XYZ file of C-alpha atoms in Angstrom:
712
model
C 175.266 72.612 106.610
C 174.342 74.427 103.133
C 172.429 71.678 101.817
C 170.400 71.404 105.439
C 170.069 74.956 105.016
C 168.855 75.324 101.530
C 166.569 72.291 102.037
C 165.273 73.910 104.946
C 164.429 77.470 103.082
C 162.719 75.760 100.442
C 160.284 73.791 102.554
C 159.282 77.117 104.740
C 158.846 78.107 101.080
C 156.897 75.304 99.577
C 154.743 75.625 102.836
C 154.690 79.691 102.443
C 153.131 78.986 98.978
C 150.230 76.745 100.314
C 149.141 78.143 102.880
C 148.591 81.271 100.747
C 147.090 78.977 97.799
C 144.999 77.233 100.741
C 143.864 81.055 101.937
C 143.164 81.801 97.936
C 140.641 78.919 97.982
C 139.341 78.832 100.957
C 136.057 81.985 100.750
C 135.070 79.739 97.692
C 134.798 76.739 99.685
C 132.910 78.346 102.375
C 130.322 80.184 100.469
C 129.595 76.603 98.816
C 129.446 75.103 101.906
C 126.598 78.297 103.123
C 124.870 77.309 99.865
C 125.146 73.851 100.210
C 123.201 73.770 103.706
C 120.483 76.805 102.574
C 120.125 74.205 99.838
C 119.980 71.326 102.636
C 117.672 73.887 104.482
C 115.114 74.178 102.077
C 114.888 71.009 100.963
C 113.937 69.554 104.826
C 111.557 72.787 105.176
C 109.973 73.503 102.844
C 110.840 71.138 99.447
C 110.019 67.654 101.462
C 106.717 68.629 102.902
C 105.548 70.025 99.259
C 107.152 67.438 96.953
C 105.517 65.001 95.025
C 106.480 61.640 92.694
C 104.667 60.667 90.152
C 102.607 57.090 90.742
C 102.453 58.049 94.509
C 99.271 60.074 96.008
C 99.688 63.324 96.390
C 100.810 63.834 100.335
C 98.871 67.359 100.458
C 96.035 68.671 98.454
C 98.535 71.058 95.442
C 96.913 74.359 94.501
C 98.092 76.556 91.634
C 100.648 79.444 92.105
C 100.473 81.525 88.999
C 98.232 81.518 86.120
C 99.157 79.588 83.237
C 97.551 77.425 80.250
C 98.664 73.905 79.626
C 97.906 71.434 76.764
C 95.492 68.977 77.975
C 96.253 65.393 76.403
C 94.229 63.488 77.764
C 90.524 65.301 76.720
C 92.795 66.393 73.757
C 92.513 61.759 73.326
C 89.094 61.625 74.340
C 87.617 63.879 71.693
C 89.496 62.333 68.958
C 88.311 59.386 70.165
C 84.992 60.599 69.907
C 85.271 61.712 66.232
C 86.806 58.278 65.363
C 83.890 56.791 66.697
C 81.637 59.128 64.522
C 82.846 57.250 61.595
C 80.664 54.212 61.194
C 83.000 53.454 58.058
C 84.046 53.620 54.779
C 83.153 51.471 51.325
C 84.647 51.353 47.689
C 81.626 52.194 45.285
C 81.415 49.589 42.502
C 80.676 50.383 39.243
C 76.639 50.405 39.460
C 77.741 54.174 41.030
C 78.249 55.693 37.630
C 75.140 56.553 35.024
C 76.629 54.036 32.676
C 77.058 51.282 34.984
C 73.321 51.666 35.933
C 71.667 51.743 32.678
C 73.769 48.720 31.478
C 72.944 46.264 34.172
C 69.528 47.713 34.366
C 69.150 46.784 30.847
C 70.816 43.509 31.225
C 68.347 42.753 33.682
C 65.074 44.049 31.764
C 66.077 41.924 28.388
C 67.151 38.776 29.596
C 65.155 38.156 33.266
C 65.370 33.628 32.752
C 68.763 34.264 33.138
C 68.321 35.733 36.685
C 67.013 33.890 39.395
C 66.134 36.282 41.501
C 62.547 37.272 40.059
C 59.742 34.870 40.904
C 57.912 33.899 36.661
C 55.142 36.733 37.892
C 57.672 39.003 37.842
C 59.561 37.660 34.745
C 55.921 37.996 33.025
C 55.552 41.557 34.072
C 58.471 42.753 32.343
C 57.630 40.699 29.004
C 54.212 42.743 29.186
C 56.305 46.626 30.103
C 56.088 48.615 27.239
C 58.835 51.157 26.283
C 57.184 54.024 28.387
C 56.574 51.636 31.142
C 60.233 50.465 31.009
C 60.941 54.390 31.051
C 59.172 54.966 34.276
C 60.251 52.144 35.658
C 63.516 53.439 35.459
C 63.412 56.859 36.238
C 61.478 55.629 39.786
C 64.769 52.745 40.142
C 67.520 55.609 39.858
C 66.043 57.932 42.534
C 65.687 55.357 45.021
C 69.522 54.217 44.146
C 70.749 58.119 44.267
C 68.799 58.230 48.145
C 70.204 55.008 48.789
C 73.768 56.739 47.728
C 73.468 58.982 50.230
C 72.786 57.125 52.752
C 75.770 54.562 52.235
C 75.828 53.042 55.621
C 72.005 51.982 55.890
C 71.543 48.733 57.450
C 68.908 46.100 55.444
C 66.619 46.745 57.641
C 66.608 50.786 56.707
C 67.588 49.746 53.415
C 64.698 47.829 52.785
C 62.234 50.339 55.048
C 63.682 53.466 52.801
C 62.946 51.567 49.472
C 59.119 51.156 50.145
C 58.795 54.007 51.830
C 59.648 55.512 48.646
C 58.288 53.329 46.537
C 54.626 54.181 47.461
C 55.430 57.530 46.534
C 56.723 57.035 43.135
C 54.706 53.477 41.858
C 51.561 52.820 43.412
C 51.083 49.772 40.623
C 52.093 46.830 43.270
C 52.981 44.778 40.670
C 55.896 47.342 39.451
C 56.815 48.200 43.117
C 57.843 44.865 43.618
C 59.475 44.308 40.087
C 60.930 47.750 41.229
C 61.766 46.817 44.581
C 63.760 43.614 43.340
C 65.708 45.191 41.157
C 66.957 47.399 43.726
C 67.712 45.065 45.865
C 69.980 43.480 43.282
C 71.148 46.320 41.472
C 72.702 47.834 44.704
C 73.285 44.366 47.063
C 77.012 44.464 45.436
C 77.573 48.333 44.780
C 78.980 49.344 47.733
C 82.040 47.461 49.273
C 83.018 48.527 53.006
C 86.979 48.974 53.272
C 88.378 48.609 56.930
C 91.547 49.860 55.680
C 89.164 52.855 54.059
C 87.729 53.073 57.119
C 91.152 53.524 59.754
C 92.634 56.050 57.326
C 89.168 58.169 57.394
C 89.137 58.158 61.081
C 92.830 59.269 61.557
C 92.379 62.050 59.060
C 89.442 63.060 61.151
C 91.500 62.603 64.011
C 94.274 64.496 63.349
C 92.443 67.537 62.397
C 90.642 68.022 66.089
C 93.092 71.142 67.769
C 94.643 70.399 71.012
C 92.737 71.372 73.926
C 94.295 74.046 75.771
C 93.549 74.474 79.734
C 93.868 77.302 81.636
C 94.387 77.646 85.834
C 94.533 80.487 88.027
C 95.615 80.801 91.279
C 94.241 78.930 93.869
C 92.853 76.625 91.548
C 93.172 73.013 93.185
C 95.634 70.354 90.680
C 95.713 67.670 92.740
C 93.688 66.467 95.883
C 95.618 64.805 99.551
C 95.301 61.170 98.436
C 95.107 61.437 94.601
C 97.568 59.445 92.678
C 99.789 61.604 90.602
C 100.036 61.016 86.456
C 102.610 62.085 84.886
C 100.877 64.671 83.190
C 99.589 66.199 86.831
C 103.335 65.807 87.667
C 104.392 67.830 84.539
C 101.858 70.473 85.664
C 103.137 70.619 89.482
C 106.536 71.122 88.226
C 105.610 73.355 85.915
C 103.951 75.618 88.591
C 107.635 75.679 91.114
C 106.777 72.467 93.113
C 109.601 69.786 93.663
C 109.696 66.092 92.796
C 110.402 64.333 95.716
C 113.810 62.855 95.166
C 117.230 64.413 95.044
C 117.616 68.070 94.101
C 120.896 67.578 92.101
C 119.565 70.447 89.677
C 119.590 72.913 92.832
C 122.708 71.098 94.158
C 125.092 72.294 91.296
C 123.210 75.909 90.528
C 124.126 76.602 94.179
C 127.699 75.836 93.447
C 128.110 77.533 90.796
C 125.700 80.566 92.040
C 127.768 80.798 94.878
C 131.429 80.454 92.971
C 130.367 83.041 90.381
C 129.250 85.122 93.801
C 132.611 84.793 95.379
C 134.611 85.953 92.092
C 132.466 88.437 91.427
C 132.948 89.915 95.258
C 136.669 89.309 95.077
C 137.593 90.286 91.074
C 135.176 93.616 90.910
C 134.791 95.123 94.583
C 138.369 95.464 95.057
C 139.405 94.186 98.535
C 141.607 96.817 99.175
C 138.930 98.990 99.235
C 137.272 96.699 101.915
C 139.074 97.679 105.339
C 137.851 95.807 108.192
C 140.811 96.055 110.834
C 144.810 96.708 109.472
C 144.065 95.452 105.876
C 142.696 92.324 107.534
C 141.161 90.049 104.247
C 140.621 87.440 106.510
C 137.851 89.816 107.882
C 137.077 91.049 104.991
C 135.715 87.582 104.043
C 134.402 86.902 107.300
C 132.046 90.042 107.043
C 131.027 89.064 103.805
C 130.362 85.010 104.071
C 128.410 86.321 106.502
C 126.079 88.304 104.861
C 126.114 85.673 102.935
C 125.102 82.908 105.238
C 122.670 85.934 106.997
C 120.593 87.077 103.629
C 120.269 83.474 102.224
C 119.125 81.653 105.662
C 116.732 84.668 106.258
C 115.377 84.322 102.689
C 114.850 80.736 102.969
C 112.800 80.784 106.699
C 110.362 83.107 105.243
C 109.408 81.248 102.356
C 107.737 78.942 104.274
C 105.236 81.753 105.308
C 104.837 83.152 101.528
C 107.671 85.905 101.869
C 110.142 86.818 98.979
C 112.912 88.962 98.783
C 112.652 90.228 102.018
C 116.081 87.816 103.077
C 117.563 91.431 101.754
C 116.742 93.605 103.943
C 119.594 93.518 107.318
C 122.497 92.707 104.585
C 121.123 95.828 102.549
C 121.435 97.805 106.009
C 124.909 96.228 106.835
C 126.229 96.581 103.620
C 125.487 100.406 102.724
C 126.085 101.309 106.421
C 129.614 100.627 106.703
C 130.833 100.009 103.200
C 131.526 102.444 100.545
C 129.136 102.823 97.613
C 131.156 101.238 95.175
C 131.696 98.048 97.198
C 127.958 98.103 98.896
C 126.404 97.984 95.397
C 128.853 95.121 94.261
C 128.177 93.324 97.516
C 124.328 93.805 97.482
C 124.134 92.332 94.264
C 126.261 89.606 93.761
C 125.048 88.144 97.316
C 121.285 89.176 96.341
C 121.440 87.679 92.999
C 123.155 84.777 93.484
C 120.767 83.999 96.865
C 117.523 84.022 94.490
C 119.240 81.184 92.697
C 119.706 79.415 95.865
C 116.618 80.106 97.816
C 114.309 79.880 94.826
C 114.820 76.354 93.367
C 112.318 75.921 90.433
C 110.016 78.548 91.669
C 110.778 81.162 88.245
C 108.469 83.418 89.799
C 110.279 83.315 93.251
C 113.578 83.774 91.250
C 112.595 86.752 89.097
C 111.104 88.594 92.258
C 114.206 87.818 94.304
C 116.460 89.685 91.731
C 114.102 92.767 90.829
C 113.868 93.498 94.644
C 117.275 92.671 95.459
C 118.535 95.261 92.203
C 116.011 97.654 93.012
C 117.131 97.685 97.259
C 120.668 97.974 96.257
C 120.328 101.050 94.060
C 117.310 102.746 96.359
C 120.019 102.476 99.254
C 122.828 104.148 97.769
C 121.863 107.187 98.954
C 118.955 106.474 102.088
C 121.871 106.108 104.371
C 124.226 108.417 104.064
C 124.499 111.367 106.380
C 123.640 111.779 110.148
C 121.081 109.999 111.560
C 119.628 107.825 114.903
C 118.613 104.505 115.223
C 115.015 105.478 115.267
C 115.289 107.227 111.940
C 117.728 104.037 110.767
C 114.311 101.797 111.477
C 111.590 104.569 110.110
C 113.737 103.999 106.864
C 114.827 100.029 106.782
C 110.608 100.288 107.076
C 110.208 102.023 104.571
C 112.387 100.286 102.140
C 110.641 96.698 103.285
C 107.412 97.838 102.505
C 108.445 99.451 99.131
C 109.590 96.059 98.495
C 106.620 94.418 99.497
C 104.327 96.722 97.676
C 106.557 96.208 94.566
C 106.379 91.913 95.009
C 102.586 92.145 94.997
C 102.726 94.058 91.481
C 105.068 91.852 90.620
C 102.640 88.762 91.647
C 99.964 90.254 89.476
C 102.619 90.768 86.403
C 103.806 87.330 86.890
C 100.265 85.352 87.025
C 100.681 84.759 90.825
C 98.991 85.854 93.477
C 99.640 87.820 96.738
C 96.740 87.434 98.673
C 95.354 89.862 102.159
C 97.224 87.305 104.875
C 101.041 86.645 102.795
C 100.847 90.279 102.725
C 99.790 91.131 105.996
C 102.711 88.670 107.195
C 105.074 90.123 104.761
C 104.131 93.930 106.244
C 105.130 91.996 109.635
C 108.424 89.976 108.849
C 109.502 93.683 107.964
C 108.297 95.275 110.859
C 110.677 92.477 113.017
C 113.675 92.442 110.422
C 114.367 96.036 110.988
C 113.926 95.742 114.675
C 116.449 92.778 114.291
C 118.667 94.968 111.892
C 118.689 98.139 114.338
C 119.409 95.727 117.453
C 122.080 93.687 115.873
C 124.522 96.458 113.901
C 126.404 96.958 117.360
C 127.160 93.822 117.473
C 127.734 93.030 114.170
C 130.206 96.462 113.876
C 131.906 94.920 116.872
C 132.382 91.382 115.598
C 133.332 92.061 112.279
C 135.221 95.371 113.740
C 133.064 98.006 110.931
C 131.992 101.227 111.398
C 128.837 102.654 110.383
C 127.228 106.621 110.543
C 125.985 105.367 114.320
C 128.481 103.953 115.614
C 130.785 107.327 114.065
C 128.502 110.219 115.630
C 128.685 107.840 118.525
C 132.338 107.823 118.427
C 132.660 111.240 117.969
C 130.337 112.785 120.781
C 132.294 114.778 123.308
C 130.729 112.739 126.215
C 133.105 109.445 124.550
C 135.869 109.308 127.848
C 138.822 110.050 125.556
C 138.039 113.294 124.373
C 136.504 114.040 127.724
C 139.967 113.444 128.819
C 140.916 115.423 125.586
C 138.833 118.443 126.848
C 139.804 118.132 130.621
C 144.022 117.496 130.583
C 144.809 118.749 126.790
C 142.183 121.183 125.317
C 145.053 123.072 122.618
C 144.757 119.241 121.535
C 141.435 118.917 122.295
C 140.748 122.038 119.921
C 142.972 121.211 116.728
C 141.444 117.833 116.619
C 138.531 120.210 115.664
C 139.744 122.635 113.801
C 141.263 119.396 112.329
C 138.267 117.484 111.791
C 136.472 120.550 109.918
C 138.930 120.598 107.415
C 139.274 117.392 106.814
C 134.797 116.930 107.306
C 134.710 119.355 104.190
C 137.294 118.317 101.645
C 135.903 114.839 102.424
C 132.732 115.546 101.358
C 133.914 117.578 98.526
C 136.045 114.438 96.447
C 133.124 112.069 98.097
C 135.327 110.170 100.909
C 133.263 109.306 104.351
C 132.718 112.754 106.116
C 131.635 111.004 109.562
C 134.770 108.464 109.218
C 137.546 111.817 109.055
C 135.751 113.352 111.718
C 136.220 110.328 113.801
C 139.882 109.968 112.677
C 140.340 113.541 112.966
C 138.508 113.269 117.067
C 141.548 110.546 118.347
C 144.547 111.027 116.030
C 146.332 112.642 118.382
C 145.166 111.162 121.483
C 148.750 109.770 122.618
C 149.573 113.210 123.826
C 147.755 112.950 126.676
C 150.540 110.682 128.347
C 152.485 114.203 128.042
C 150.793 116.896 126.762
C 152.814 119.466 128.264
C 155.138 118.944 125.824
C 153.068 119.825 122.900
C 152.849 123.530 122.116
C 149.017 124.037 121.500
C 148.592 123.123 124.990
C 151.646 125.450 126.961
C 149.238 127.805 127.740
C 151.876 129.596 130.443
C 154.203 130.740 127.408
C 156.911 128.072 129.079
C 158.150 126.229 126.488
C 158.786 122.509 128.376
C 162.144 121.267 125.613
C 163.988 123.893 126.476
C 165.719 121.514 129.483
C 166.043 118.917 127.401
C 168.239 117.842 124.571
C 166.379 117.866 120.902
C 167.046 114.096 121.290
C 165.261 113.398 124.011
C 162.126 116.323 123.161
C 162.051 114.367 119.679
C 161.781 110.997 121.580
C 159.191 112.454 122.968
C 157.141 114.099 120.184
C 157.648 110.485 118.047
C 156.404 108.697 121.160
C 153.067 110.186 121.287
C 152.021 107.630 118.419
C 152.873 104.931 120.122
C 151.372 106.219 123.120
C 148.207 106.860 121.004
C 147.954 103.157 119.547
C 147.929 101.946 123.127
C 145.307 104.258 124.049
C 143.402 102.646 121.209
C 143.775 99.737 121.822
C 143.209 100.220 125.576
C 139.792 102.105 124.823
C 138.817 99.392 122.198
C 138.459 101.808 119.116
C 138.089 100.109 116.000
C 141.005 99.730 113.899
C 139.953 101.857 110.985
C 140.318 104.694 113.280
C 143.853 103.470 114.829
C 145.329 103.812 111.803
C 144.369 107.191 111.667
C 146.858 107.436 114.090
C 150.464 106.419 112.262
C 149.603 107.084 109.115
C 148.443 110.588 109.526
C 152.608 111.007 110.355
C 153.631 108.869 107.968
C 156.991 108.814 107.756
C 158.117 112.452 108.233
C 161.090 113.758 110.255
C 161.377 116.197 112.914
C 164.114 117.984 110.726
C 164.289 120.732 113.626
C 165.148 118.942 116.276
C 168.136 116.739 113.895
C 169.359 120.056 112.644
C 169.472 121.027 116.185
C 171.244 118.140 117.172
C 173.678 118.642 114.568
C 174.436 121.954 115.700
C 175.190 120.856 119.533
C 177.984 118.758 118.243
C 175.865 115.261 118.388
C 176.171 112.970 115.804
C 172.730 111.327 115.599
C 171.475 108.847 112.501
C 168.433 110.471 111.079
C 165.970 107.640 111.858
C 166.280 108.884 115.426
C 164.312 111.750 115.001
C 161.376 110.389 112.216
C 158.164 108.512 112.821
C 158.048 105.034 112.149
C 154.881 105.143 109.556
C 153.618 103.363 107.834
C 152.442 106.395 105.356
C 149.144 106.778 104.657
C 147.422 103.778 102.554
C 144.379 105.050 102.110
C 142.691 108.134 101.173
C 141.529 109.037 104.251
C 144.227 109.072 106.448
C 145.845 110.917 103.555
C 143.866 113.230 103.724
C 143.537 113.408 106.880
C 148.056 114.591 107.012
C 147.329 117.113 105.027
C 144.561 118.692 106.911
C 146.142 118.522 109.981
C 149.458 120.152 108.307
C 147.619 122.603 106.842
C 146.198 123.496 110.579
C 149.152 123.011 112.332
C 150.730 125.435 109.402
C 148.113 128.373 109.751
C 147.772 128.169 113.213
C 151.609 129.274 113.220
C 151.086 131.527 110.611
C 147.861 133.205 111.864
C 149.606 137.193 112.171
C 151.052 136.921 108.760
C 148.218 135.773 107.079
C 146.772 139.145 105.537
C 145.650 137.938 101.937
C 143.369 135.041 100.882
C 146.567 134.059 98.138
C 148.841 133.554 101.739
C 146.261 131.132 102.660
C 146.263 129.685 99.145
C 150.545 130.045 98.879
C 149.987 128.049 102.427
C 148.001 125.043 101.348
C 150.063 124.796 97.977
C 153.160 124.465 99.702
C 151.600 121.355 102.462
C 150.508 119.682 99.714
C 153.395 120.225 97.543
C 155.965 119.015 100.903
C 153.705 116.091 101.335
C 153.903 114.844 97.495
C 157.524 115.841 97.264
C 158.175 113.392 100.359
C 156.699 111.082 98.994
C 153.992 110.467 101.527
C 151.075 110.306 98.522
C 152.490 107.334 97.229
C 151.151 104.512 98.204
C 147.506 106.676 97.477
C 145.093 106.802 94.558
C 145.041 110.887 94.697
C 144.169 112.374 91.287
C 144.918 115.890 90.749
C 141.680 116.986 90.123
C 140.987 115.566 93.813
C 144.138 117.428 94.947
C 142.719 120.555 93.592
C 138.902 120.501 94.736
C 140.555 119.193 98.399
C 142.774 122.360 98.343
C 139.935 125.068 96.897
C 137.912 123.069 100.196
C 140.358 123.473 102.964
C 140.860 127.510 101.454
C 137.243 127.461 101.870
C 137.051 126.227 105.597
C 140.135 128.215 106.688
C 139.069 131.294 104.878
C 135.768 130.749 107.071
C 137.911 130.730 110.078
C 139.497 133.806 109.644
C 136.338 135.470 108.207
C 136.756 138.238 111.984
C 139.846 139.262 109.891
C 140.440 142.073 107.267
C 141.762 138.556 104.506
C 142.052 140.717 101.287
C 141.140 139.390 98.402
C 144.071 137.301 95.582
C 146.307 139.922 94.133
C 148.593 140.523 90.899
C 151.435 141.014 93.053
C 151.774 137.081 94.339
C 154.796 135.911 94.503
C 156.785 139.386 94.573
C 159.816 140.080 96.467
C 158.441 141.311 99.740
C 154.925 140.661 99.248
C 152.919 139.722 102.134
C 152.780 135.992 100.557
C 156.661 136.173 101.492
C 155.898 137.685 104.696
C 153.759 135.038 105.600
C 156.115 132.196 104.596
C 159.298 133.632 106.713
C 156.284 134.750 109.595
C 155.663 130.141 109.403
C 158.980 129.980 110.077
C 159.734 131.943 112.659
C 156.854 130.725 114.508
C 157.650 127.404 113.983
C 161.324 127.169 114.631
C 160.836 127.176 118.443
C 158.064 125.138 118.605
C 158.845 121.156 118.882
C 155.430 120.400 118.758
C 154.811 122.395 115.173
C 158.094 121.665 113.915
C 157.127 117.723 112.559
C 153.962 119.735 110.881
C 155.858 122.074 109.321
C 155.189 122.712 105.501
C 158.881 122.539 104.663
C 159.684 119.697 106.182
C 160.901 116.643 104.007
C 160.988 112.814 104.665
C 164.134 110.762 105.039
C 164.633 110.006 101.515
C 164.461 114.113 100.179
């Protein structure tokens, strides 16, 4: 039997561990699924239409999206070929090209004319009759014409003969000598230059390599390839550089989307502390549901906008929902993580869209830190969202110029229309988002705290003293929240509903006993404690009945924590009962957030100040009262789960002092004097009066600054 129980316990522990581990990785899986869905949507409605394949006709006419300079290898090749063809050939010069070789050959021909068969007998007789002077003149003529021939190495034979006779007519008028000189030149230059194919190829290659690469520039709107034309490798490279997708499965985009979604989820889970994101009874599942939904809304909205050339406006609803419902620290991390990862997922290979999306997301996140603060109407929210959207559109138009892209008038106009539609949709759907994910925006908090709310109207009519108490607590808590950077509207709403449980039996609470008759005089201490303690349970039931947000419901039990009704407990002991201390303590939990802890302090301070109002004569009396209440809560361990710093507690006490002083502005409250703490001083009298006021009151006994928890 023992082994069976042990095995059963181990199985249950394993299942629990597996469940927790499964949930830990579930957000990552969902985020990756959303990212893959976004990539698939982009591929089906955008990339498939504008994709290309090498060797196939272009499905549409592709235009340049950005200004860019690129190398044109085809034009460079044609220019190199023209330079190569301009070199007819190359020749290797023989010994005739030198003066020494020419002189030697010339003298050989003249001195031994009989050894050469190229001269006719008549020309040989002419050579025999030449004097030394004529020989020298003939040499000068032949040398001059030979130099002209060498300067035109690649003459055709016909052009060569023509050039010789043209020069001969000028240099030698004697026909016989001219004929002799012609024959000598033919013989001397016939084999003087030998063509070399290897040298020709080398010279052509050298000339082609010196041709610079042809660079071309295209501007936005220029045609890259017409519909139906075959996409060559060169055109494909240009289209890819412009951001057009290839007609293959986008494996690169898929991998990038999975990595981006994983890192975004890790960012949200690690940096944006989930313990601060409170969506319904500290429900982590609710937090993740809200954030993953924001991812989906942002990414898919951005992809739908890309069909019309609209970039970066998908962040507009997300920015509004995040900064309206979350603390600044959480909101800025959520906005940046979702917008940057969305830029990677939705931009694909378009670098300009990626840059604009990242910059726009960062701009909107930082700009929104103070845009959605304070009290405002839905109309003002719409106007602020519209202004933010127009700012993004204008900024993108300038970024497009800087990125050598374009935003024509049509795209600009469509973007402005999209801003109007998205702002309207955000304002209209905000109540739905608040209801589904149980989040609180300033608008919802203002609506909840309006005096026309059914619960508040009941408090005014059925428990006016409690209603007045909640308004005073709200004033104290709201001012302190502003001082330390908490949400003042949330504190106002929490104060308005923290005591709604008193509506079940309002006559048992002293603030509603206007006739002066104490209903607890006829009850046993145990019964009185039961009635007082039950207002927490009653309040939670009424909050559920009236569909109050979970965040506000937390104020009902946590503003009392686990404090005890010491007055009734001591009275029960005095009456001879033997009760357990737990019967006189609130069930808790202790405050889990700074907001509920601040309301606990404000509630106790207001009740104590009201009970000791006749004894307060100096500002030091109020200061001492506040110090006493805060110290009692700390000593009782009620603030153990709240990350209050000493500086924040000091600022809270100073704020409460200022608020209480303004409440007593009609009385002659003297400034703090050096006699504080002396025996018989007004401070001591105020404390005694405070005890005297609170002891008979069952409603106030639970809020005494001197009360201790069960473990104190």
